[in-house]
């Protein structure tokens, strides 16, 4: 639901220049459509940094957190 929720926020003009969005569990269980959208919008509507991490409370399973700034 990450992508549809984000598109709803943008569509309703609830985000403003400089608003930050953080998304956890983008790697596991995964949100491939959301990640692809953020990559596509890099430098256009969003500035996104990907942070490699691990699933909570362990070190075996890798995960990904996205930190995104709304550019308008």
C-alpha atoms as a PDB file:
ATOM      1  CA  UNK A   1       0.000   0.000   0.000  1.00  0.00           C
ATOM      2  CA  UNK A   2       3.053   2.279   0.166  1.00  0.00           C
ATOM      3  CA  UNK A   3       2.705   3.535  -3.394  1.00  0.00           C
ATOM      4  CA  UNK A   4      -1.073   3.997  -3.407  1.00  0.00           C
ATOM      5  CA  UNK A   5      -0.922   5.809  -0.043  1.00  0.00           C
ATOM      6  CA  UNK A   6       1.834   8.088  -1.318  1.00  0.00           C
ATOM      7  CA  UNK A   7      -0.045   8.881  -4.526  1.00  0.00           C
ATOM      8  CA  UNK A   8      -3.128   9.724  -2.469  1.00  0.00           C
ATOM      9  CA  UNK A   9      -1.120  12.155  -0.305  1.00  0.00           C
ATOM     10  CA  UNK A  10       0.369  13.864  -3.370  1.00  0.00           C
ATOM     11  CA  UNK A  11      -2.975  13.918  -5.190  1.00  0.00           C
ATOM     12  CA  UNK A  12      -4.677  15.614  -2.248  1.00  0.00           C
ATOM     13  CA  UNK A  13      -1.849  18.209  -2.018  1.00  0.00           C
ATOM     14  CA  UNK A  14      -1.158  17.178   1.581  1.00  0.00           C
ATOM     15  CA  UNK A  15       2.613  17.198   1.045  1.00  0.00           C
ATOM     16  CA  UNK A  16       4.648  20.365   0.869  1.00  0.00           C
ATOM     17  CA  UNK A  17       8.133  21.165  -0.355  1.00  0.00           C
ATOM     18  CA  UNK A  18      10.681  19.593   1.973  1.00  0.00           C
ATOM     19  CA  UNK A  19       8.334  17.082   3.625  1.00  0.00           C
ATOM     20  CA  UNK A  20      10.140  13.846   4.467  1.00  0.00           C
ATOM     21  CA  UNK A  21       8.798  10.339   4.036  1.00  0.00           C
ATOM     22  CA  UNK A  22      10.422   7.292   5.526  1.00  0.00           C
ATOM     23  CA  UNK A  23       9.574   3.747   4.534  1.00  0.00           C
ATOM     24  CA  UNK A  24      10.778   0.618   6.288  1.00  0.00           C
ATOM     25  CA  UNK A  25      10.619  -2.978   5.054  1.00  0.00           C
ATOM     26  CA  UNK A  26      11.111  -1.926   1.432  1.00  0.00           C
ATOM     27  CA  UNK A  27      13.570  -4.793   0.976  1.00  0.00           C
ATOM     28  CA  UNK A  28      11.816  -7.440   3.081  1.00  0.00           C
ATOM     29  CA  UNK A  29       9.001  -8.296   2.714  1.00  0.00           C
ATOM     30  CA  UNK A  30       9.427  -5.764  -0.065  1.00  0.00           C
ATOM     31  CA  UNK A  31       7.704  -2.948  -1.881  1.00  0.00           C
ATOM     32  CA  UNK A  32       9.084  -3.207  -5.431  1.00  0.00           C
ATOM     33  CA  UNK A  33       6.529  -0.876  -7.042  1.00  0.00           C
ATOM     34  CA  UNK A  34       7.186   1.818  -4.430  1.00  0.00           C
ATOM     35  CA  UNK A  35      10.956   1.495  -4.808  1.00  0.00           C
ATOM     36  CA  UNK A  36      10.746   1.615  -8.620  1.00  0.00           C
ATOM     37  CA  UNK A  37       8.517   4.700  -8.452  1.00  0.00           C
ATOM     38  CA  UNK A  38      10.951   6.482  -6.141  1.00  0.00           C
ATOM     39  CA  UNK A  39      13.859   5.628  -8.450  1.00  0.00           C
ATOM     40  CA  UNK A  40      11.869   6.919 -11.435  1.00  0.00           C
ATOM     41  CA  UNK A  41      11.054  10.167  -9.597  1.00  0.00           C
ATOM     42  CA  UNK A  42      14.613  10.710  -8.304  1.00  0.00           C
ATOM     43  CA  UNK A  43      15.510  14.380  -8.712  1.00  0.00           C
ATOM     44  CA  UNK A  44      12.099  15.181 -10.200  1.00  0.00           C
ATOM     45  CA  UNK A  45       9.438  14.946  -7.503  1.00  0.00           C
ATOM     46  CA  UNK A  46      11.489  13.158  -4.833  1.00  0.00           C
ATOM     47  CA  UNK A  47      15.041  13.008  -3.526  1.00  0.00           C
ATOM     48  CA  UNK A  48      15.545   9.546  -2.036  1.00  0.00           C
ATOM     49  CA  UNK A  49      18.356   7.919  -0.091  1.00  0.00           C
ATOM     50  CA  UNK A  50      18.379   4.146   0.401  1.00  0.00           C
ATOM     51  CA  UNK A  51      19.712   2.833   3.717  1.00  0.00           C
ATOM     52  CA  UNK A  52      20.720  -0.805   3.992  1.00  0.00           C
ATOM     53  CA  UNK A  53      19.718  -2.350   7.315  1.00  0.00           C
ATOM     54  CA  UNK A  54      18.470  -5.620   8.804  1.00  0.00           C
ATOM     55  CA  UNK A  55      15.073  -6.935   9.792  1.00  0.00           C
ATOM     56  CA  UNK A  56      14.239  -5.995  13.366  1.00  0.00           C
ATOM     57  CA  UNK A  57      15.953  -7.768  16.254  1.00  0.00           C
ATOM     58  CA  UNK A  58      18.402  -9.858  14.203  1.00  0.00           C
ATOM     59  CA  UNK A  59      21.352  -9.557  11.842  1.00  0.00           C
ATOM     60  CA  UNK A  60      20.775 -12.302   9.258  1.00  0.00           C
ATOM     61  CA  UNK A  61      18.022 -10.907   7.026  1.00  0.00           C
ATOM     62  CA  UNK A  62      18.834  -7.735   5.148  1.00  0.00           C
ATOM     63  CA  UNK A  63      16.239  -5.019   4.696  1.00  0.00           C
ATOM     64  CA  UNK A  64      16.051  -1.583   3.114  1.00  0.00           C
ATOM     65  CA  UNK A  65      14.775   1.749   4.440  1.00  0.00           C
ATOM     66  CA  UNK A  66      14.003   4.634   2.073  1.00  0.00           C
ATOM     67  CA  UNK A  67      14.260   8.239   3.236  1.00  0.00           C
ATOM     68  CA  UNK A  68      12.630  10.606   0.735  1.00  0.00           C
ATOM     69  CA  UNK A  69      12.255  14.373   0.552  1.00  0.00           C
ATOM     70  CA  UNK A  70       9.369  15.838  -1.443  1.00  0.00           C
ATOM     71  CA  UNK A  71      10.633  18.273  -4.092  1.00  0.00           C
ATOM     72  CA  UNK A  72       7.195  19.360  -5.249  1.00  0.00           C
END
